[in-house]
PDB file of C-alpha atoms in Angstrom:
ATOM      1  CA  UNK A  11      -0.037  -0.006   0.008  1.00  0.00           C
ATOM      2  CA  UNK A  12       2.768   2.437   1.030  1.00  0.00           C
ATOM      3  CA  UNK A  13       4.513   1.763  -2.303  1.00  0.00           C
ATOM      4  CA  UNK A  14       1.332   2.566  -4.330  1.00  0.00           C
ATOM      5  CA  UNK A  15       0.833   5.739  -2.351  1.00  0.00           C
ATOM      6  CA  UNK A  16       4.420   6.711  -2.990  1.00  0.00           C
ATOM      7  CA  UNK A  17       3.985   6.220  -6.706  1.00  0.00           C
ATOM      8  CA  UNK A  18       0.758   8.237  -6.724  1.00  0.00           C
ATOM      9  CA  UNK A  19       2.519  11.103  -4.998  1.00  0.00           C
ATOM     10  CA  UNK A  20       5.418  10.938  -7.446  1.00  0.00           C
ATOM     11  CA  UNK A  21       3.091  11.064 -10.386  1.00  0.00           C
ATOM     12  CA  UNK A  22       1.223  14.031  -8.882  1.00  0.00           C
ATOM     13  CA  UNK A  23       4.494  15.843  -8.383  1.00  0.00           C
ATOM     14  CA  UNK A  24       5.484  15.222 -12.000  1.00  0.00           C
ATOM     15  CA  UNK A  25       2.161  16.662 -13.236  1.00  0.00           C
ATOM     16  CA  UNK A  26       2.560  19.747 -11.130  1.00  0.00           C
ATOM     17  CA  UNK A  27       6.234  20.252 -12.085  1.00  0.00           C
ATOM     18  CA  UNK A  28       5.263  20.076 -15.769  1.00  0.00           C
ATOM     19  CA  UNK A  29       2.549  22.699 -15.321  1.00  0.00           C
ATOM     20  CA  UNK A  30       4.824  24.935 -13.391  1.00  0.00           C
ATOM     21  CA  UNK A  31       7.454  24.586 -16.160  1.00  0.00           C
ATOM     22  CA  UNK A  32       5.044  25.956 -18.719  1.00  0.00           C
ATOM     23  CA  UNK A  33       3.667  28.795 -16.443  1.00  0.00           C
ATOM     24  CA  UNK A  34       5.990  29.618 -13.544  1.00  0.00           C
ATOM     25  CA  UNK A  35       9.235  29.299 -15.564  1.00  0.00           C
ATOM     26  CA  UNK A  36       8.031  32.247 -17.720  1.00  0.00           C
ATOM     27  CA  UNK A  37       7.854  34.254 -14.475  1.00  0.00           C
ATOM     28  CA  UNK A  38       4.049  34.345 -14.575  1.00  0.00           C
ATOM     29  CA  UNK A  39       2.159  34.809 -11.360  1.00  0.00           C
ATOM     30  CA  UNK A  40      -1.485  33.762 -11.111  1.00  0.00           C
ATOM     31  CA  UNK A  41      -4.186  33.057  -8.616  1.00  0.00           C
ATOM     32  CA  UNK A  42      -3.697  29.855  -6.579  1.00  0.00           C
ATOM     33  CA  UNK A  43      -5.187  26.754  -8.363  1.00  0.00           C
ATOM     34  CA  UNK A  44      -5.764  23.245  -7.025  1.00  0.00           C
ATOM     35  CA  UNK A  45      -5.652  19.811  -8.451  1.00  0.00           C
ATOM     36  CA  UNK A  46      -7.393  16.935  -6.786  1.00  0.00           C
ATOM     37  CA  UNK A  47      -6.197  13.411  -7.063  1.00  0.00           C
ATOM     38  CA  UNK A  48      -8.922  10.742  -6.233  1.00  0.00           C
ATOM     39  CA  UNK A  49      -7.629   7.313  -5.408  1.00  0.00           C
ATOM     40  CA  UNK A  50     -10.886   5.388  -5.476  1.00  0.00           C
ATOM     41  CA  UNK A  51      -9.115   2.082  -4.387  1.00  0.00           C
ATOM     42  CA  UNK A  52      -8.288   3.593  -1.049  1.00  0.00           C
ATOM     43  CA  UNK A  53     -10.935   6.254  -0.857  1.00  0.00           C
ATOM     44  CA  UNK A  54      -8.287   8.940  -0.204  1.00  0.00           C
ATOM     45  CA  UNK A  55      -8.257  12.536  -1.591  1.00  0.00           C
ATOM     46  CA  UNK A  56      -5.113  14.713  -1.676  1.00  0.00           C
ATOM     47  CA  UNK A  57      -5.074  18.318  -2.804  1.00  0.00           C
ATOM     48  CA  UNK A  58      -1.976  19.859  -4.207  1.00  0.00           C
ATOM     49  CA  UNK A  59      -1.290  23.636  -4.817  1.00  0.00           C
ATOM     50  CA  UNK A  60      -0.235  24.787  -8.230  1.00  0.00           C
ATOM     51  CA  UNK A  61       2.290  27.537  -8.729  1.00  0.00           C
ATOM     52  CA  UNK A  62       4.585  26.362  -5.974  1.00  0.00           C
ATOM     53  CA  UNK A  63       7.386  28.618  -7.340  1.00  0.00           C
ATOM     54  CA  UNK A  64       5.247  31.681  -7.375  1.00  0.00           C
ATOM     55  CA  UNK A  65       6.419  33.042  -4.065  1.00  0.00           C
ATOM     56  CA  UNK A  66      10.084  32.747  -5.198  1.00  0.00           C
ATOM     57  CA  UNK A  67       9.897  34.306  -8.653  1.00  0.00           C
ATOM     58  CA  UNK A  68       9.816  38.031  -9.441  1.00  0.00           C
ATOM     59  CA  UNK A  69       6.606  39.642 -10.735  1.00  0.00           C
ATOM     60  CA  UNK A  70       6.236  39.646 -14.491  1.00  0.00           C
ATOM     61  CA  UNK A  71       6.664  43.092 -16.130  1.00  0.00           C
ATOM     62  CA  UNK A  72       3.782  43.043 -18.468  1.00  0.00           C
ATOM     63  CA  UNK A  73       3.344  46.584 -19.593  1.00  0.00           C
ATOM     64  CA  UNK A  74       5.147  49.805 -20.321  1.00  0.00           C
ATOM     65  CA  UNK A  75       4.005  51.397 -17.036  1.00  0.00           C
ATOM     66  CA  UNK A  76       5.490  48.669 -14.986  1.00  0.00           C
ATOM     67  CA  UNK A  77       8.786  48.791 -16.843  1.00  0.00           C
ATOM     68  CA  UNK A  78       8.880  52.493 -16.403  1.00  0.00           C
ATOM     69  CA  UNK A  79       8.311  52.194 -12.701  1.00  0.00           C
ATOM     70  CA  UNK A  80      11.103  49.578 -12.340  1.00  0.00           C
ATOM     71  CA  UNK A  81      13.481  51.784 -14.343  1.00  0.00           C
ATOM     72  CA  UNK A  82      12.598  54.664 -11.952  1.00  0.00           C
ATOM     73  CA  UNK A  83      13.226  52.560  -8.838  1.00  0.00           C
ATOM     74  CA  UNK A  84      16.349  50.783 -10.068  1.00  0.00           C
ATOM     75  CA  UNK A  85      17.788  53.052 -12.923  1.00  0.00           C
ATOM     76  CA  UNK A  86      21.301  51.543 -12.874  1.00  0.00           C
ATOM     77  CA  UNK A  87      20.184  48.070 -13.612  1.00  0.00           C
ATOM     78  CA  UNK A  88      19.887  49.210 -17.160  1.00  0.00           C
ATOM     79  CA  UNK A  89      22.383  50.681 -19.639  1.00  0.00           C
ATOM     80  CA  UNK A  90      22.760  54.442 -19.575  1.00  0.00           C
ATOM     81  CA  UNK A  91      20.164  56.655 -21.297  1.00  0.00           C
ATOM     82  CA  UNK A  92      21.281  58.585 -24.324  1.00  0.00           C
ATOM     83  CA  UNK A  93      18.874  61.413 -23.460  1.00  0.00           C
ATOM     84  CA  UNK A  94      19.909  64.468 -21.420  1.00  0.00           C
ATOM     85  CA  UNK A  95      18.093  65.505 -18.278  1.00  0.00           C
ATOM     86  CA  UNK A  96      16.261  68.848 -17.904  1.00  0.00           C
ATOM     87  CA  UNK A  97      16.082  68.566 -14.116  1.00  0.00           C
ATOM     88  CA  UNK A  98      17.310  71.554 -12.107  1.00  0.00           C
ATOM     89  CA  UNK A  99      18.502  71.156  -8.561  1.00  0.00           C
ATOM     90  CA  UNK A 100      18.774  74.016  -6.145  1.00  0.00           C
ATOM     91  CA  UNK A 101      22.453  74.947  -5.325  1.00  0.00           C
ATOM     92  CA  UNK A 102      23.940  73.675  -8.594  1.00  0.00           C
ATOM     93  CA  UNK A 103      26.827  75.783  -9.823  1.00  0.00           C
ATOM     94  CA  UNK A 104      26.886  77.022 -13.376  1.00  0.00           C
ATOM     95  CA  UNK A 105      29.252  74.170 -14.391  1.00  0.00           C
ATOM     96  CA  UNK A 106      27.143  71.473 -12.728  1.00  0.00           C
ATOM     97  CA  UNK A 107      23.865  72.867 -14.294  1.00  0.00           C
ATOM     98  CA  UNK A 108      25.282  73.244 -17.686  1.00  0.00           C
ATOM     99  CA  UNK A 109      27.510  70.178 -18.008  1.00  0.00           C
ATOM    100  CA  UNK A 110      27.059  67.611 -15.232  1.00  0.00           C
ATOM    101  CA  UNK A 111      23.341  67.595 -14.405  1.00  0.00           C
ATOM    102  CA  UNK A 112      22.126  66.934 -17.958  1.00  0.00           C
ATOM    103  CA  UNK A 113      24.278  63.830 -18.209  1.00  0.00           C
ATOM    104  CA  UNK A 114      22.719  62.207 -15.126  1.00  0.00           C
ATOM    105  CA  UNK A 115      19.309  61.207 -16.413  1.00  0.00           C
ATOM    106  CA  UNK A 116      18.283  57.853 -14.952  1.00  0.00           C
ATOM    107  CA  UNK A 117      21.225  57.672 -12.504  1.00  0.00           C
ATOM    108  CA  UNK A 118      21.379  57.593  -8.722  1.00  0.00           C
ATOM    109  CA  UNK A 119      22.711  61.223  -8.820  1.00  0.00           C
ATOM    110  CA  UNK A 120      20.051  62.593 -11.117  1.00  0.00           C
ATOM    111  CA  UNK A 121      18.281  64.572  -8.407  1.00  0.00           C
ATOM    112  CA  UNK A 122      20.971  64.604  -5.689  1.00  0.00           C
ATOM    113  CA  UNK A 123      22.949  67.780  -4.856  1.00  0.00           C
ATOM    114  CA  UNK A 124      26.522  67.534  -6.031  1.00  0.00           C
ATOM    115  CA  UNK A 125      29.879  68.813  -4.765  1.00  0.00           C
ATOM    116  CA  UNK A 126      33.294  69.052  -6.262  1.00  0.00           C
ATOM    117  CA  UNK A 127      35.404  66.299  -4.580  1.00  0.00           C
ATOM    118  CA  UNK A 128      38.573  66.570  -6.560  1.00  0.00           C
ATOM    119  CA  UNK A 129      40.108  69.363  -8.661  1.00  0.00           C
ATOM    120  CA  UNK A 130      43.557  68.760 -10.085  1.00  0.00           C
ATOM    121  CA  UNK A 131      44.415  72.437 -10.042  1.00  0.00           C
ATOM    122  CA  UNK A 132      43.738  72.568  -6.251  1.00  0.00           C
ATOM    123  CA  UNK A 133      44.562  69.096  -5.078  1.00  0.00           C
ATOM    124  CA  UNK A 134      47.436  67.993  -7.295  1.00  0.00           C
ATOM    125  CA  UNK A 135      48.081  65.521 -10.073  1.00  0.00           C
ATOM    126  CA  UNK A 136      48.750  62.284  -8.302  1.00  0.00           C
ATOM    127  CA  UNK A 137      46.907  59.011  -7.484  1.00  0.00           C
ATOM    128  CA  UNK A 138      47.285  59.729  -3.736  1.00  0.00           C
ATOM    129  CA  UNK A 139      45.601  63.186  -3.895  1.00  0.00           C
ATOM    130  CA  UNK A 140      42.941  61.768  -6.201  1.00  0.00           C
ATOM    131  CA  UNK A 141      41.990  58.804  -3.967  1.00  0.00           C
ATOM    132  CA  UNK A 142      42.206  60.868  -0.797  1.00  0.00           C
ATOM    133  CA  UNK A 143      39.407  63.028  -2.251  1.00  0.00           C
ATOM    134  CA  UNK A 144      37.122  60.549  -3.922  1.00  0.00           C
ATOM    135  CA  UNK A 145      37.369  57.162  -2.092  1.00  0.00           C
ATOM    136  CA  UNK A 146      34.276  56.169  -0.372  1.00  0.00           C
ATOM    137  CA  UNK A 147      32.227  59.010  -1.826  1.00  0.00           C
ATOM    138  CA  UNK A 148      30.035  56.694  -4.050  1.00  0.00           C
ATOM    139  CA  UNK A 149      29.100  57.356  -7.642  1.00  0.00           C
ATOM    140  CA  UNK A 150      31.132  59.988  -9.384  1.00  0.00           C
ATOM    141  CA  UNK A 151      31.386  62.087 -12.541  1.00  0.00           C
ATOM    142  CA  UNK A 152      34.754  62.854 -14.069  1.00  0.00           C
ATOM    143  CA  UNK A 153      35.177  65.928 -16.291  1.00  0.00           C
ATOM    144  CA  UNK A 154      38.543  66.513 -18.059  1.00  0.00           C
ATOM    145  CA  UNK A 155      39.592  69.221 -20.512  1.00  0.00           C
ATOM    146  CA  UNK A 156      42.255  69.598 -23.052  1.00  0.00           C
ATOM    147  CA  UNK A 157      42.930  71.851 -26.068  1.00  0.00           C
ATOM    148  CA  UNK A 158      43.327  71.324 -29.723  1.00  0.00           C
ATOM    149  CA  UNK A 159      46.192  72.670 -31.799  1.00  0.00           C
ATOM    150  CA  UNK A 160      43.844  75.617 -32.607  1.00  0.00           C
ATOM    151  CA  UNK A 161      43.411  76.224 -28.921  1.00  0.00           C
ATOM    152  CA  UNK A 162      39.817  74.887 -28.962  1.00  0.00           C
ATOM    153  CA  UNK A 163      38.712  73.384 -25.586  1.00  0.00           C
ATOM    154  CA  UNK A 164      37.704  69.725 -25.646  1.00  0.00           C
ATOM    155  CA  UNK A 165      35.682  68.347 -22.742  1.00  0.00           C
ATOM    156  CA  UNK A 166      35.482  64.624 -22.144  1.00  0.00           C
ATOM    157  CA  UNK A 167      34.742  62.429 -19.118  1.00  0.00           C
ATOM    158  CA  UNK A 168      32.780  59.517 -17.607  1.00  0.00           C
ATOM    159  CA  UNK A 169      30.211  58.399 -15.065  1.00  0.00           C
ATOM    160  CA  UNK A 170      31.325  55.801 -12.600  1.00  0.00           C
ATOM    161  CA  UNK A 171      28.273  54.435 -10.693  1.00  0.00           C
ATOM    162  CA  UNK A 172      30.443  52.496  -8.180  1.00  0.00           C
ATOM    163  CA  UNK A 173      32.960  55.143  -7.469  1.00  0.00           C
ATOM    164  CA  UNK A 174      36.351  54.356  -5.934  1.00  0.00           C
ATOM    165  CA  UNK A 175      37.442  52.809  -2.696  1.00  0.00           C
ATOM    166  CA  UNK A 176      41.148  51.792  -3.359  1.00  0.00           C
ATOM    167  CA  UNK A 177      40.109  48.122  -2.916  1.00  0.00           C
ATOM    168  CA  UNK A 178      42.039  46.904  -5.932  1.00  0.00           C
ATOM    169  CA  UNK A 179      40.542  45.068  -8.910  1.00  0.00           C
ATOM    170  CA  UNK A 180      37.718  46.518 -11.021  1.00  0.00           C
ATOM    171  CA  UNK A 181      34.277  47.886 -10.310  1.00  0.00           C
ATOM    172  CA  UNK A 182      31.501  46.828 -12.578  1.00  0.00           C
ATOM    173  CA  UNK A 183      28.376  48.539 -13.804  1.00  0.00           C
ATOM    174  CA  UNK A 184      26.248  48.277 -16.904  1.00  0.00           C
ATOM    175  CA  UNK A 185      25.072  51.873 -16.245  1.00  0.00           C
ATOM    176  CA  UNK A 186      28.559  53.429 -16.580  1.00  0.00           C
ATOM    177  CA  UNK A 187      29.261  55.654 -19.559  1.00  0.00           C
ATOM    178  CA  UNK A 188      31.823  57.985 -21.001  1.00  0.00           C
ATOM    179  CA  UNK A 189      31.103  61.217 -22.915  1.00  0.00           C
ATOM    180  CA  UNK A 190      32.555  63.877 -25.160  1.00  0.00           C
ATOM    181  CA  UNK A 191      31.425  67.325 -26.204  1.00  0.00           C
ATOM    182  CA  UNK A 192      30.659  67.999 -29.885  1.00  0.00           C
ATOM    183  CA  UNK A 193      29.570  71.455 -31.097  1.00  0.00           C
ATOM    184  CA  UNK A 194      28.373  72.455 -27.689  1.00  0.00           C
ATOM    185  CA  UNK A 195      26.321  69.246 -26.946  1.00  0.00           C
ATOM    186  CA  UNK A 196      27.328  66.100 -25.103  1.00  0.00           C
ATOM    187  CA  UNK A 197      27.309  62.599 -26.515  1.00  0.00           C
ATOM    188  CA  UNK A 198      27.168  59.670 -24.093  1.00  0.00           C
ATOM    189  CA  UNK A 199      28.715  56.376 -24.926  1.00  0.00           C
ATOM    190  CA  UNK A 200      27.449  53.295 -23.261  1.00  0.00           C
ATOM    191  CA  UNK A 201      29.386  50.379 -21.663  1.00  0.00           C
ATOM    192  CA  UNK A 202      29.341  47.417 -23.942  1.00  0.00           C
ATOM    193  CA  UNK A 203      29.793  43.676 -23.319  1.00  0.00           C
ATOM    194  CA  UNK A 204      28.098  43.859 -19.888  1.00  0.00           C
ATOM    195  CA  UNK A 205      29.133  45.745 -16.830  1.00  0.00           C
ATOM    196  CA  UNK A 206      32.564  44.218 -16.270  1.00  0.00           C
ATOM    197  CA  UNK A 207      35.533  46.511 -16.034  1.00  0.00           C
ATOM    198  CA  UNK A 208      33.377  49.614 -16.170  1.00  0.00           C
ATOM    199  CA  UNK A 209      35.914  51.107 -13.698  1.00  0.00           C
ATOM    200  CA  UNK A 210      38.977  49.207 -14.972  1.00  0.00           C
ATOM    201  CA  UNK A 211      41.196  49.840 -11.939  1.00  0.00           C
ATOM    202  CA  UNK A 212      40.440  50.751  -8.320  1.00  0.00           C
ATOM    203  CA  UNK A 213      44.027  50.908  -7.413  1.00  0.00           C
ATOM    204  CA  UNK A 214      45.352  53.408  -4.776  1.00  0.00           C
ATOM    205  CA  UNK A 215      48.514  53.832  -6.920  1.00  0.00           C
ATOM    206  CA  UNK A 216      46.617  54.547 -10.154  1.00  0.00           C
ATOM    207  CA  UNK A 217      44.294  57.335 -11.168  1.00  0.00           C
ATOM    208  CA  UNK A 218      41.198  56.964 -13.542  1.00  0.00           C
ATOM    209  CA  UNK A 219      40.441  54.090 -15.857  1.00  0.00           C
ATOM    210  CA  UNK A 220      37.102  53.670 -17.550  1.00  0.00           C
ATOM    211  CA  UNK A 221      37.485  50.260 -18.939  1.00  0.00           C
ATOM    212  CA  UNK A 222      41.108  49.267 -19.596  1.00  0.00           C
ATOM    213  CA  UNK A 223      41.241  51.802 -22.429  1.00  0.00           C
ATOM    214  CA  UNK A 224      38.128  53.981 -23.034  1.00  0.00           C
ATOM    215  CA  UNK A 225      39.484  56.792 -20.851  1.00  0.00           C
ATOM    216  CA  UNK A 226      42.719  56.300 -18.929  1.00  0.00           C
ATOM    217  CA  UNK A 227      44.323  59.061 -16.825  1.00  0.00           C
ATOM    218  CA  UNK A 228      47.046  57.249 -14.837  1.00  0.00           C
ATOM    219  CA  UNK A 229      48.280  60.264 -12.877  1.00  0.00           C
ATOM    220  CA  UNK A 230      51.673  58.585 -12.678  1.00  0.00           C
ATOM    221  CA  UNK A 231      54.664  60.747 -11.977  1.00  0.00           C
ATOM    222  CA  UNK A 232      56.217  62.200 -15.097  1.00  0.00           C
ATOM    223  CA  UNK A 233      53.071  61.651 -17.170  1.00  0.00           C
ATOM    224  CA  UNK A 234      50.356  62.673 -14.706  1.00  0.00           C
ATOM    225  CA  UNK A 235      48.648  64.930 -17.142  1.00  0.00           C
ATOM    226  CA  UNK A 236      48.534  62.453 -19.928  1.00  0.00           C
ATOM    227  CA  UNK A 237      45.232  60.844 -21.046  1.00  0.00           C
ATOM    228  CA  UNK A 238      44.534  58.171 -23.670  1.00  0.00           C
ATOM    229  CA  UNK A 239      41.305  56.786 -25.080  1.00  0.00           C
ATOM    230  CA  UNK A 240      40.326  53.863 -27.307  1.00  0.00           C
ATOM    231  CA  UNK A 241      36.667  53.224 -27.960  1.00  0.00           C
ATOM    232  CA  UNK A 242      35.072  50.029 -29.187  1.00  0.00           C
ATOM    233  CA  UNK A 243      36.195  47.189 -26.981  1.00  0.00           C
ATOM    234  CA  UNK A 244      34.611  48.327 -23.648  1.00  0.00           C
ATOM    235  CA  UNK A 245      32.608  51.445 -24.486  1.00  0.00           C
ATOM    236  CA  UNK A 246      30.926  52.065 -27.767  1.00  0.00           C
ATOM    237  CA  UNK A 247      32.071  54.291 -30.474  1.00  0.00           C
ATOM    238  CA  UNK A 248      28.799  56.162 -30.799  1.00  0.00           C
ATOM    239  CA  UNK A 249      26.950  57.731 -33.730  1.00  0.00           C
ATOM    240  CA  UNK A 250      30.189  59.350 -34.960  1.00  0.00           C
ATOM    241  CA  UNK A 251      32.047  56.017 -34.992  1.00  0.00           C
ATOM    242  CA  UNK A 252      34.859  57.626 -33.011  1.00  0.00           C
ATOM    243  CA  UNK A 253      37.915  55.608 -32.246  1.00  0.00           C
ATOM    244  CA  UNK A 254      38.779  57.960 -29.388  1.00  0.00           C
ATOM    245  CA  UNK A 255      37.117  60.425 -27.117  1.00  0.00           C
ATOM    246  CA  UNK A 256      39.684  62.892 -28.256  1.00  0.00           C
ATOM    247  CA  UNK A 257      38.639  62.349 -31.915  1.00  0.00           C
ATOM    248  CA  UNK A 258      42.026  62.994 -33.555  1.00  0.00           C
ATOM    249  CA  UNK A 259      43.774  59.702 -32.679  1.00  0.00           C
ATOM    250  CA  UNK A 260      44.429  57.047 -30.141  1.00  0.00           C
ATOM    251  CA  UNK A 261      47.487  58.834 -29.049  1.00  0.00           C
ATOM    252  CA  UNK A 262      47.829  60.324 -25.583  1.00  0.00           C
ATOM    253  CA  UNK A 263      46.964  63.980 -25.106  1.00  0.00           C
ATOM    254  CA  UNK A 264      47.895  66.429 -22.359  1.00  0.00           C
ATOM    255  CA  UNK A 265      45.083  67.537 -20.053  1.00  0.00           C
ATOM    256  CA  UNK A 266      44.592  70.980 -18.678  1.00  0.00           C
ATOM    257  CA  UNK A 267      42.244  70.007 -15.840  1.00  0.00           C
ATOM    258  CA  UNK A 268      40.393  67.101 -14.142  1.00  0.00           C
ATOM    259  CA  UNK A 269      37.374  67.557 -11.821  1.00  0.00           C
ATOM    260  CA  UNK A 270      35.401  64.879 -10.046  1.00  0.00           C
ATOM    261  CA  UNK A 271      31.848  65.550  -8.743  1.00  0.00           C
ATOM    262  CA  UNK A 272      30.080  63.331  -6.145  1.00  0.00           C
ATOM    263  CA  UNK A 273      26.739  63.289  -4.373  1.00  0.00           C
ATOM    264  CA  UNK A 274      26.043  65.110  -1.174  1.00  0.00           C
ATOM    265  CA  UNK A 275      24.901  62.907   1.668  1.00  0.00           C
ATOM    266  CA  UNK A 276      23.629  63.789   5.120  1.00  0.00           C
ATOM    267  CA  UNK A 277      25.503  62.711   8.199  1.00  0.00           C
ATOM    268  CA  UNK A 278      24.637  59.030   8.917  1.00  0.00           C
ATOM    269  CA  UNK A 279      23.077  58.572   5.420  1.00  0.00           C
ATOM    270  CA  UNK A 280      24.274  55.436   3.627  1.00  0.00           C
ATOM    271  CA  UNK A 281      26.455  56.146   0.548  1.00  0.00           C
ATOM    272  CA  UNK A 282      25.816  53.400  -2.021  1.00  0.00           C
ATOM    273  CA  UNK A 283      28.922  51.411  -2.997  1.00  0.00           C
ATOM    274  CA  UNK A 284      31.258  53.375  -0.745  1.00  0.00           C
ATOM    275  CA  UNK A 285      33.287  50.193   0.033  1.00  0.00           C
ATOM    276  CA  UNK A 286      34.025  47.022  -1.730  1.00  0.00           C
ATOM    277  CA  UNK A 287      31.871  45.622  -4.496  1.00  0.00           C
ATOM    278  CA  UNK A 288      31.624  42.186  -5.958  1.00  0.00           C
ATOM    279  CA  UNK A 289      33.043  41.865  -9.453  1.00  0.00           C
ATOM    280  CA  UNK A 290      32.761  38.362 -10.967  1.00  0.00           C
ATOM    281  CA  UNK A 291      34.026  39.537 -14.404  1.00  0.00           C
ATOM    282  CA  UNK A 292      37.553  40.831 -13.981  1.00  0.00           C
ATOM    283  CA  UNK A 293      39.249  37.755 -12.571  1.00  0.00           C
TER     284      UNK A 293
END
């Protein structure tokens, strides 16, 4: 008798598993349903609940409104938006309002007041001075300037959602981007190939590295002002199919300034990603 009951229970489990494969695996949630198995030989009735995975699976996003809401709550689970923000935040300086704030659409810093954490002209051109000012401050925006041979100012930079902490290794994020200025407007270039190596190096003895090559400012002695850029492998080339943020070539250029902006947080307020982060992609 016990063997026959065990076989009936196994058969019922297989039926339920098959149903859940077709419905629950697709991340569908639905009202609870029941299936009744009647064993007339032993006059026993057992009831089994369908959808046994429902409590463990995420809700299905089944319309544009739900998708929009999820993007609003978790903006940095998605690649960067190409659009520019029109949001104005009280207290923004002219530089933040005209350059930084428009770039921050659908980021954790979009509506947060910002402050200048690092300025190469004030704090020096070295990894030590850089990390002293930015480590543990969370998400950050880097803005760097150089000049062309015709003395035209070129502005480039990047958004690092995970910031720096001098923990070694890389800091991943699919929401990271680099950018350049073109005819007075800014073009953002998304991270490609997933979020790995978005911030290529979080090394206390090294400066800035978006990917291994998209925007690298090592701040090493003797070449602390040099920056290089190669687009394509880790950050996209964009609509202009640029090979470099500096447009002219992949050769290093000399910078005139670097500034890093971070979010303002109240005393005791948690700063996201201010410490170590898990990176399963950089080995």
